[in-house]
Amino acid sequence: MSLGLYISVPFCRSKCTYCNFASGVFSPGVYPEYVELLRQEIRQTLAWTAHQRIALDAVDSVYFGGGTPTVLSPALVRAIGEELQAHFLWEREVEFTVEAAPGTLDPATLDAFQELGMNRVSLGVQSFVERETRFTGRAYGPAQVASDLQLLRSRGIDNISIDLIAGLAHQDEESWRSSLQGVAEAGVPHASVYMLEIDEDSRLGNELIAGGRRYHAHHVPCEELVVQFYEQACAFLACQGLRQYEISNFAQPGRESLHNERYWRRAPYLGFGLEAHSMLLERTAENAREQDGKRASGTFTGEALEWRWGNSSDLEHYIAALRNDEPAHSGIEQITPVQQLEESLFLGLRRNAGVDLGELSREFGALAVAPLAKRVDELRDAELVTLTGAQLQLTSRGRLLSNEVFERLLLS
Amino acid sequence: MDTQYIRNFSIVAHIDHGKSTLADRLLERTGALTAREMQAQVLDAMDLERERGITIKAHAVRLNYEARNGQTYQLNLIDTPGHVDFSYEVSRSLAACEGALLVVDAAQGVEAQTVANAYLAVNQGLTVVPVINKVDLPSAEVDRVREQIEHVIGLDASDAVLASAKTGLGTDEVLEAVVHRIPPPSGDPAAPLQALLFDSWFDPYRGVIILVKVVQGRLSRGQRIRLMANGQRYQVEMLGVRTPKTVEVETLSAGEAGLMICNIKRVADAQIGDTITDDERPADEPLPGFQEIKPMVFAGLYPVETDRHGELRDALEKLRLNDASFFFEPESSAALGFGFRCGFLGLLHMEIVQERLEREFNLDLIVTAPGVRYRVVLHNGDLVEIDNPAKLPSPGEITKVEEPVITATIISNEESLGGILKLCDEKRGVQKGFEFLGPGRVMLTYELPLNEIVLDFYDRLKSASRGYASLDYHLSGYWDSALVKLDILVNNEPVDALSLIVHRDKAYERGRALAAKMKELIPRQMFEVPIQAAIGGKVIARETVKSIGKNVLAKCYGGDITRKRKLLEKQKEGKKRMKRVGKVEIPQEAFLAVLKVNE
């Protein structure tokens, strides 16, 4: 099973009001030390996997996320690249994505990323309507997006994804249509459509909960309208040849994001940097044998070992920990077999392709999967899922209510 | 001690007039507790009592007081609860006393429970000493309060003690008044033993603990005693007094009150109001006992998780060990499964029991709407008592329904009178008395159906009078009433646990209000949920809980799966506190929606 790498660059020129990540505006003076510590973290993590005798497969996807990775200087990009090149095995074909914000593309930095192998860009457009982008904290219009696309394409990068957010302040039916139209006109092979997350972690979300007018929360469309925007996006993008393959993701066939698919298919990834998350999965020869024995008798085996950890979301804490040569996470969690099965469901069902219950049965044992049957029946009655043979999939309504579906499939 | 140096007294007051604070001052002044040991309201021992600022159980504390005349007196303070739900406890405690301090707030004046408690004391032949408390408040009106005490209660208040329990002003005068104005107990220490059992509770380490007042004769450690009600015999293992620390003593003689342990296993065997006598030299007659306490308010208690029914039963049994006023029996509901029909003294008592069950026994409970016990006369002449609305026979079988009625005393300011009269009228009350207590204050007497009181009467009264009105009541009988069963249908299915018995004239209004409240309380589900109110199959109100529009994580997340899991687990945990009825998840509060209709 190949490996994915995630590099977190939590720096932005300005903080968007909808953003609920740890990223933010920090002095560029901190960038070099951050990159140095990130390199140290890579070595530290690999020392741990070696100690645990976890074999790492060759890398076939790299994702620079943020924040805005393109704020880094070419030298810092190359420094990270060197570290990666030095320690990992590489597949021949690697999907190498860099997140970028409209109007932040710097040719020298793009050169550096391209030297490393960048072949895909995810552009955080969010909206093609200037009145809307203004209230997210950045103001740009369709012209800026068009010039960014042209720049990328002139450099041979045509595997581009555009993000949209449904639920921004001042969005209405007409403006949403023009954003969708913007995606169509951009002619990109991939798009992501998110819905504004209403939680305390973003300034706009917090204002929606606590009240206030600073970020224009009082101009945020109602839930019914956001649902309508989402449904409209699914239909519209399909007509443009961008087929929905996950709750928030749409692509031309063959242009799905390999890296994001790892999260939903429980394929291993290592994340480095602030708030980066990692998951490793190991099937050792011993537990594979054991598993074969138990499988025959139908008992629950839990053959694979799965680890997860997540780095601190506090930059000061991240820096202090690594300076002391301590891990930037607060502990490595071993995922129990039941939890692994649950993950397979609540992650796998996010994909339109769904999950194969027969495969889960083979992987986790028929006994472990058996309690699902009744719940699946209820969910089918409620028209939230379909079961075709052993293939379980969400319906379009099931996607909108997916947390309800997933909650009912939790076994523990 | 010679009985002439003993004084047994209670403090009675309207709630919040400063009874417990005065008790604290007396303890402090007599050195029962050092200032360091003082904890506000020492006698309210249960956490719940302190949190809510109310006294639930009676307490007896012995104080030694050296009076100004140089003589040391033994003062037994028997503290009593202040809430109307627990007025039976007051009358019990008073039976152990020769006198009572009637504490009246100098700013608030005479309130409904001031009147009720003062009458209780006077009727039991006690000497009542008025104490006007909080005289240090700028709003204190001592003369007006004095006049009210004389006018309303008929006590001479010219020599009322003026005090401020908060500052300690007048504490000595209160103690002197106890010594000089309250008579000593009159019992003969040489006569055959007669001791009144006036409270009991269960202690897991020592068995049943009894509070006794020796009326005549002597109670000693090692003595063979007999409980006159059931004839059971025991040996006295321990006698003690609380100061308020428990101190063991060898004897309690006529006039003295204290604790007794005698190896009784069940509280039910130590009946409150029973007389304890000597086994070898018994008294001829028992002391006059108490009226049996009857629960007035009934509700169903169900575990949220149906498999915890056994745990709930165990918890109820344990709770009953200490609370003889509370009653329960098994019942079952189509919607809620197996549970218990419980009887309480009032709404506060119900809340306290529920809170103790949840807190001390870690149970999640569904409580159904509180109701009362109706008498139903059937066409075949049978009389059945119904305390669960779901069990009301069909209208075709019923000749008549009688509902319990209370007599309520309401004291308020004149400005609120209009609102209060309107409220009493709305609650189907019949006015029995109307009296001015002096300038601006009015005392109303009403007969009201108890089922209106248990809903929201008290809260409505408080808001109608901006907090001024006070209320006291006692059960006074039954009257015939045109009552019907109001059913609530959720998702087109009647939910038995939500049924109510209401007066026919109020049924439409209540049905509409209830359906609207349920709509507010039931969270949106994955499908549209109709809520209907119906009488005898006829739908009188309908509301709809809309379906959930979306519940989805549609955002960018860098592989943080743990957080997603936590979110789902939290969502699942939230639903655990809901009861699934059919396909609908109903939260606990919705079963009490009828109490919240006017919020």
XYZ file of C-alpha atoms in Angstrom, chain A residues 20-21 194-195 197 199 201 223-224 226-227 247-248 263-264 269 277 308 333 339 342-343 346-347 350 378 384 397 399-404 406-408 410 412, chain B residues 524-528 546-576 580 583 585:
78
model
C -11.319 27.132 11.082
C -7.764 25.915 10.783
C -17.887 22.961 0.861
C -20.648 24.192 3.094
C -19.095 25.154 8.971
C -18.590 26.450 14.769
C -13.389 27.908 15.355
C -29.813 26.499 5.909
C -32.521 25.658 3.371
C -27.391 26.367 1.493
C -28.895 22.920 0.971
C -19.615 14.476 -0.521
C -17.645 17.623 -1.364
C -8.490 9.691 3.861
C -11.689 7.979 2.809
C -0.429 9.041 5.147
C -2.517 14.402 10.938
C -3.319 7.795 14.234
C -3.561 6.359 19.256
C -13.085 1.451 15.390
C -16.453 2.104 11.938
C -13.920 4.255 10.120
C -17.991 6.675 8.060
C -15.099 7.466 5.753
C -18.434 9.589 1.925
C -33.578 0.915 8.776
C -30.727 7.328 3.199
C -30.444 12.761 0.786
C -25.233 12.630 1.802
C -26.929 15.699 3.288
C -27.727 13.703 6.417
C -24.523 11.682 6.380
C -23.643 12.381 10.015
C -26.979 10.867 11.013
C -22.668 7.468 10.270
C -23.801 7.868 13.859
C -26.218 4.995 13.434
C -21.172 3.373 15.069
C -19.059 0.770 20.021
C -35.769 18.039 14.056
C -35.613 14.439 12.895
C -34.677 12.908 9.593
C -38.305 13.109 8.539
C -41.197 15.455 9.171
C -39.676 20.006 10.139
C -37.119 17.475 8.984
C -33.389 18.148 9.289
C -32.104 19.977 6.239
C -28.508 18.882 6.544
C -26.145 17.263 8.966
C -22.987 16.772 7.043
C -19.319 17.563 7.274
C -18.680 19.173 3.949
C -15.439 20.975 4.514
C -11.792 20.704 3.906
C -10.013 18.694 6.579
C -6.458 17.533 6.482
C -7.027 13.923 7.412
C -8.260 14.655 10.943
C -10.388 11.578 11.443
C -10.275 11.540 15.227
C -12.186 14.782 15.356
C -14.820 13.429 12.981
C -15.227 10.416 15.194
C -15.589 12.583 18.282
C -18.245 14.614 16.570
C -20.231 11.493 15.732
C -19.784 10.092 19.229
C -20.960 13.342 20.767
C -23.997 13.295 18.522
C -24.717 9.720 19.571
C -24.260 10.593 23.244
C -26.767 13.437 22.881
C -29.358 11.013 21.614
C -28.856 8.769 24.618
C -37.046 6.725 21.125
C -39.240 6.283 15.103
C -36.326 10.662 19.396
